[in-house]
């Protein structure tokens, strides 16, 4: 991973636009060239981050998802902003679209009409062995072509086999919890759960409905 110079950091902050930040500093910067810079501050010891930089894991996940046919932002490079402190960043080309959350808040009925396609999209992820713990309406994009894509997939795991019923239930439990935290009280998650199993032609016990 390339180590960013102090001058580059200064240029990004001066010429770019900070889209998201917290007490530790900027978390997302829109660069002057249109790329996004996602900054990963760490909560664990810097030594552990240097062994497996979050930015590199993010870039690897983007490449893996793209290889599986899932629309995601195109990672350009993973960088060290401050290697001693374990602060890394990924520069990437944003994926055009609107988050499912923003679309739902703007036009709830439009998302309700898209639930069958959303259920099939989530089913496709699971069939391809993708377990995305942070799967929620803020991390799913509605694309201009009316398909779906993913963002913020740092905590994604990919296995060789499709997800089993237990992990599917767990993924939906996290989804329900995230929807509650984000106060999307009218989001039709239970209907999505039902449609998921219709798309799978099976029930929550993993048995085929005949």
mmCIF file of C-alpha atoms in Angstrom:
data_model
loop_
_atom_site.group_PDB
_atom_site.id
_atom_site.type_symbol
_atom_site.label_atom_id
_atom_site.label_comp_id
_atom_site.label_asym_id
_atom_site.label_seq_id
_atom_site.Cartn_x
_atom_site.Cartn_y
_atom_site.Cartn_z
ATOM 1 C CA UNK A 1 0.000 0.000 0.000
ATOM 2 C CA UNK A 2 1.219 3.437 -0.923
ATOM 3 C CA UNK A 3 1.859 5.947 1.869
ATOM 4 C CA UNK A 4 0.149 9.268 1.171
ATOM 5 C CA UNK A 5 2.299 12.383 1.468
ATOM 6 C CA UNK A 6 1.352 15.295 3.702
ATOM 7 C CA UNK A 7 0.877 17.407 0.574
ATOM 8 C CA UNK A 8 -1.638 14.983 -0.925
ATOM 9 C CA UNK A 9 -3.637 14.898 2.305
ATOM 10 C CA UNK A 10 -3.666 18.677 2.420
ATOM 11 C CA UNK A 11 -4.844 18.905 -1.201
ATOM 12 C CA UNK A 12 -7.686 16.461 -0.588
ATOM 13 C CA UNK A 13 -8.887 18.468 2.414
ATOM 14 C CA UNK A 14 -8.502 21.863 0.732
ATOM 15 C CA UNK A 15 -9.879 20.977 -2.715
ATOM 16 C CA UNK A 16 -12.329 18.251 -1.746
ATOM 17 C CA UNK A 17 -15.568 18.275 0.212
ATOM 18 C CA UNK A 18 -15.950 16.454 3.523
ATOM 19 C CA UNK A 19 -19.168 14.427 3.284
ATOM 20 C CA UNK A 20 -18.949 12.630 6.605
ATOM 21 C CA UNK A 21 -16.880 13.012 9.765
ATOM 22 C CA UNK A 22 -16.869 12.226 13.467
ATOM 23 C CA UNK A 23 -14.785 13.182 16.524
ATOM 24 C CA UNK A 24 -11.758 11.405 15.020
ATOM 25 C CA UNK A 25 -11.847 13.461 11.818
ATOM 26 C CA UNK A 26 -13.119 13.128 8.213
ATOM 27 C CA UNK A 27 -14.527 9.738 7.210
ATOM 28 C CA UNK A 28 -15.583 10.442 3.616
ATOM 29 C CA UNK A 29 -14.222 13.067 1.223
ATOM 30 C CA UNK A 30 -15.456 13.902 -2.262
ATOM 31 C CA UNK A 31 -12.254 14.638 -4.162
ATOM 32 C CA UNK A 32 -11.951 17.347 -6.808
ATOM 33 C CA UNK A 33 -11.657 14.659 -9.527
ATOM 34 C CA UNK A 34 -15.024 13.117 -8.539
ATOM 35 C CA UNK A 35 -13.561 10.125 -6.719
ATOM 36 C CA UNK A 36 -14.475 9.332 -3.126
ATOM 37 C CA UNK A 37 -11.920 8.844 -0.377
ATOM 38 C CA UNK A 38 -13.187 6.580 2.396
ATOM 39 C CA UNK A 39 -11.070 6.886 5.556
ATOM 40 C CA UNK A 40 -10.846 4.062 8.074
ATOM 41 C CA UNK A 41 -10.140 5.128 11.644
ATOM 42 C CA UNK A 42 -9.486 2.189 13.939
ATOM 43 C CA UNK A 43 -10.711 1.195 17.382
ATOM 44 C CA UNK A 44 -8.167 -1.567 17.898
ATOM 45 C CA UNK A 45 -4.374 -1.493 18.281
ATOM 46 C CA UNK A 46 -2.592 0.063 15.262
ATOM 47 C CA UNK A 47 -0.366 -3.022 15.002
ATOM 48 C CA UNK A 48 -3.416 -5.164 14.141
ATOM 49 C CA UNK A 49 -4.559 -2.652 11.527
ATOM 50 C CA UNK A 50 -1.116 -2.719 9.950
ATOM 51 C CA UNK A 51 -1.389 -6.503 9.629
ATOM 52 C CA UNK A 52 -4.728 -6.227 7.807
ATOM 53 C CA UNK A 53 -5.552 -2.678 6.751
ATOM 54 C CA UNK A 54 -9.325 -2.025 6.593
ATOM 55 C CA UNK A 55 -8.849 -0.074 3.346
ATOM 56 C CA UNK A 56 -7.216 -3.075 1.695
ATOM 57 C CA UNK A 57 -9.981 -5.383 2.931
ATOM 58 C CA UNK A 58 -12.561 -2.936 1.556
ATOM 59 C CA UNK A 59 -10.827 -2.859 -1.835
ATOM 60 C CA UNK A 60 -10.554 -6.658 -1.885
ATOM 61 C CA UNK A 61 -14.266 -6.976 -1.078
ATOM 62 C CA UNK A 62 -15.112 -4.572 -3.916
ATOM 63 C CA UNK A 63 -13.101 -6.666 -6.353
ATOM 64 C CA UNK A 64 -14.628 -9.913 -5.098
ATOM 65 C CA UNK A 65 -18.195 -8.608 -5.334
ATOM 66 C CA UNK A 66 -17.622 -7.236 -8.817
ATOM 67 C CA UNK A 67 -16.271 -10.628 -9.854
ATOM 68 C CA UNK A 68 -19.481 -12.224 -8.569
ATOM 69 C CA UNK A 69 -21.587 -9.874 -10.666
ATOM 70 C CA UNK A 70 -22.687 -7.557 -7.841
ATOM 71 C CA UNK A 71 -22.670 -3.823 -8.738
ATOM 72 C CA UNK A 72 -20.290 -1.977 -6.377
ATOM 73 C CA UNK A 73 -18.022 1.086 -6.445
ATOM 74 C CA UNK A 74 -14.779 0.524 -8.369
ATOM 75 C CA UNK A 75 -11.817 0.622 -5.980
ATOM 76 C CA UNK A 76 -8.848 2.532 -7.399
ATOM 77 C CA UNK A 77 -6.240 2.152 -4.665
ATOM 78 C CA UNK A 78 -5.821 1.427 -0.961
ATOM 79 C CA UNK A 79 -3.602 3.891 0.893
ATOM 80 C CA UNK A 80 -1.945 4.557 4.221
ATOM 81 C CA UNK A 81 -2.808 8.003 5.584
ATOM 82 C CA UNK A 82 -0.950 7.386 8.843
ATOM 83 C CA UNK A 83 0.587 3.919 9.031
ATOM 84 C CA UNK A 84 1.930 4.392 12.559
ATOM 85 C CA UNK A 85 -1.612 5.042 13.819
ATOM 86 C CA UNK A 86 -3.180 2.424 11.543
ATOM 87 C CA UNK A 87 -5.264 4.961 9.569
ATOM 88 C CA UNK A 88 -5.891 3.807 5.997
ATOM 89 C CA UNK A 89 -8.097 4.956 3.134
ATOM 90 C CA UNK A 90 -9.556 3.648 -0.108
ATOM 91 C CA UNK A 91 -9.999 5.871 -3.152
ATOM 92 C CA UNK A 92 -12.791 4.705 -5.419
ATOM 93 C CA UNK A 93 -15.175 5.633 -8.202
ATOM 94 C CA UNK A 94 -18.651 6.071 -6.696
ATOM 95 C CA UNK A 95 -21.506 3.895 -7.887
ATOM 96 C CA UNK A 96 -24.336 6.029 -9.350
ATOM 97 C CA UNK A 97 -27.638 5.647 -7.572
ATOM 98 C CA UNK A 98 -29.642 6.470 -4.467
ATOM 99 C CA UNK A 99 -29.664 4.532 -1.225
ATOM 100 C CA UNK A 100 -32.739 2.445 -0.572
ATOM 101 C CA UNK A 101 -33.214 4.417 2.651
ATOM 102 C CA UNK A 102 -33.269 7.791 0.880
ATOM 103 C CA UNK A 103 -35.594 6.447 -1.802
ATOM 104 C CA UNK A 104 -37.939 4.962 0.806
ATOM 105 C CA UNK A 105 -38.091 8.219 2.781
ATOM 106 C CA UNK A 106 -38.809 10.148 -0.416
ATOM 107 C CA UNK A 107 -41.298 7.733 -2.023
ATOM 108 C CA UNK A 108 -42.232 4.725 0.168
ATOM 109 C CA UNK A 109 -44.671 3.244 -2.323
ATOM 110 C CA UNK A 110 -41.989 3.042 -4.971
ATOM 111 C CA UNK A 111 -39.847 0.827 -2.741
ATOM 112 C CA UNK A 112 -42.831 -1.320 -1.768
ATOM 113 C CA UNK A 113 -43.418 -1.967 -5.459
ATOM 114 C CA UNK A 114 -39.766 -3.069 -5.808
ATOM 115 C CA UNK A 115 -39.791 -5.530 -2.898
ATOM 116 C CA UNK A 116 -39.920 -8.682 -5.084
ATOM 117 C CA UNK A 117 -36.792 -7.546 -6.973
ATOM 118 C CA UNK A 118 -35.085 -6.609 -3.703
ATOM 119 C CA UNK A 119 -35.890 -10.038 -2.267
ATOM 120 C CA UNK A 120 -34.378 -11.691 -5.337
ATOM 121 C CA UNK A 121 -31.275 -9.495 -5.047
ATOM 122 C CA UNK A 122 -30.707 -10.505 -1.417
ATOM 123 C CA UNK A 123 -31.409 -14.117 -2.337
ATOM 124 C CA UNK A 124 -28.777 -13.851 -5.094
ATOM 125 C CA UNK A 125 -26.200 -12.591 -2.568
ATOM 126 C CA UNK A 126 -26.911 -15.493 -0.248
ATOM 127 C CA UNK A 127 -26.846 -18.043 -3.069
ATOM 128 C CA UNK A 128 -23.389 -16.770 -4.015
ATOM 129 C CA UNK A 129 -22.097 -17.250 -0.480
ATOM 130 C CA UNK A 130 -22.114 -13.555 0.458
ATOM 131 C CA UNK A 131 -22.794 -12.740 4.118
ATOM 132 C CA UNK A 132 -23.011 -8.967 4.531
ATOM 133 C CA UNK A 133 -23.657 -8.278 8.209
ATOM 134 C CA UNK A 134 -24.382 -4.587 7.589
ATOM 135 C CA UNK A 135 -26.980 -5.249 4.905
ATOM 136 C CA UNK A 136 -29.568 -2.505 5.432
ATOM 137 C CA UNK A 137 -31.372 0.205 3.402
ATOM 138 C CA UNK A 138 -28.492 2.658 3.874
ATOM 139 C CA UNK A 139 -26.011 0.255 2.249
ATOM 140 C CA UNK A 140 -28.149 -0.892 -0.686
ATOM 141 C CA UNK A 141 -28.265 1.359 -3.742
ATOM 142 C CA UNK A 142 -31.134 1.656 -6.194
ATOM 143 C CA UNK A 143 -29.320 2.060 -9.515
ATOM 144 C CA UNK A 144 -30.347 4.185 -12.519
ATOM 145 C CA UNK A 145 -31.158 0.980 -14.442
ATOM 146 C CA UNK A 146 -33.485 0.006 -11.547
ATOM 147 C CA UNK A 147 -31.154 -2.745 -10.360
ATOM 148 C CA UNK A 148 -29.492 -2.886 -6.932
ATOM 149 C CA UNK A 149 -25.913 -2.451 -5.743
ATOM 150 C CA UNK A 150 -23.960 -2.404 -2.485
ATOM 151 C CA UNK A 151 -21.799 0.141 -0.645
ATOM 152 C CA UNK A 152 -19.938 0.186 2.716
ATOM 153 C CA UNK A 153 -19.197 -3.530 2.602
ATOM 154 C CA UNK A 154 -16.156 -3.697 4.891
ATOM 155 C CA UNK A 155 -17.646 -6.406 7.120
ATOM 156 C CA UNK A 156 -18.595 -8.683 4.241
ATOM 157 C CA UNK A 157 -17.636 -12.357 4.183
ATOM 158 C CA UNK A 158 -17.690 -14.691 1.203
ATOM 159 C CA UNK A 159 -17.882 -18.459 1.383
ATOM 160 C CA UNK A 160 -17.746 -21.168 -1.237
ATOM 161 C CA UNK A 161 -21.247 -22.439 -0.430
ATOM 162 C CA UNK A 162 -24.643 -20.710 -0.332
ATOM 163 C CA UNK A 163 -25.736 -19.440 3.072
ATOM 164 C CA UNK A 164 -27.694 -21.917 5.167
ATOM 165 C CA UNK A 165 -31.005 -21.167 6.936
ATOM 166 C CA UNK A 166 -29.319 -20.183 10.225
ATOM 167 C CA UNK A 167 -27.112 -17.512 8.612
ATOM 168 C CA UNK A 168 -30.016 -16.259 6.505
ATOM 169 C CA UNK A 169 -32.097 -15.757 9.662
ATOM 170 C CA UNK A 170 -29.146 -14.041 11.316
ATOM 171 C CA UNK A 171 -28.682 -11.693 8.350
ATOM 172 C CA UNK A 172 -32.360 -10.745 8.430
ATOM 173 C CA UNK A 173 -32.192 -10.246 12.202
ATOM 174 C CA UNK A 174 -29.374 -7.732 11.715
ATOM 175 C CA UNK A 175 -31.435 -6.117 8.951
ATOM 176 C CA UNK A 176 -34.452 -5.722 11.261
ATOM 177 C CA UNK A 177 -32.239 -4.269 14.013
ATOM 178 C CA UNK A 178 -30.637 -1.789 11.608
ATOM 179 C CA UNK A 179 -34.044 -0.671 10.333
ATOM 180 C CA UNK A 180 -35.186 -0.086 13.933
ATOM 181 C CA UNK A 181 -32.011 1.881 14.775
ATOM 182 C CA UNK A 182 -32.497 4.057 11.703
ATOM 183 C CA UNK A 183 -36.145 4.639 12.704
ATOM 184 C CA UNK A 184 -37.494 3.330 9.387
ATOM 185 C CA UNK A 185 -40.544 2.078 11.222
ATOM 186 C CA UNK A 186 -42.743 1.616 8.151
ATOM 187 C CA UNK A 187 -40.149 -0.229 6.075
ATOM 188 C CA UNK A 188 -41.863 -3.491 5.007
ATOM 189 C CA UNK A 189 -39.169 -5.855 6.249
ATOM 190 C CA UNK A 190 -41.599 -8.658 7.144
ATOM 191 C CA UNK A 191 -43.042 -8.577 3.629
ATOM 192 C CA UNK A 192 -39.466 -8.650 2.319
ATOM 193 C CA UNK A 193 -38.830 -11.740 4.478
ATOM 194 C CA UNK A 194 -41.909 -13.454 3.027
ATOM 195 C CA UNK A 195 -40.949 -12.563 -0.543
ATOM 196 C CA UNK A 196 -37.400 -13.788 0.063
ATOM 197 C CA UNK A 197 -38.701 -17.280 0.742
ATOM 198 C CA UNK A 198 -41.053 -17.076 -2.211
ATOM 199 C CA UNK A 199 -38.014 -16.285 -4.367
ATOM 200 C CA UNK A 200 -36.195 -19.174 -2.754
ATOM 201 C CA UNK A 201 -39.190 -21.497 -3.235
ATOM 202 C CA UNK A 202 -38.739 -22.561 0.344
ATOM 203 C CA UNK A 203 -39.688 -21.684 3.907
ATOM 204 C CA UNK A 204 -37.576 -20.373 6.795
ATOM 205 C CA UNK A 205 -36.738 -23.943 7.768
ATOM 206 C CA UNK A 206 -34.904 -24.343 4.470
ATOM 207 C CA UNK A 207 -37.387 -26.916 3.152
ATOM 208 C CA UNK A 208 -38.916 -26.536 -0.256
ATOM 209 C CA UNK A 209 -42.567 -25.591 -0.376
ATOM 210 C CA UNK A 210 -44.432 -27.981 -2.631
#
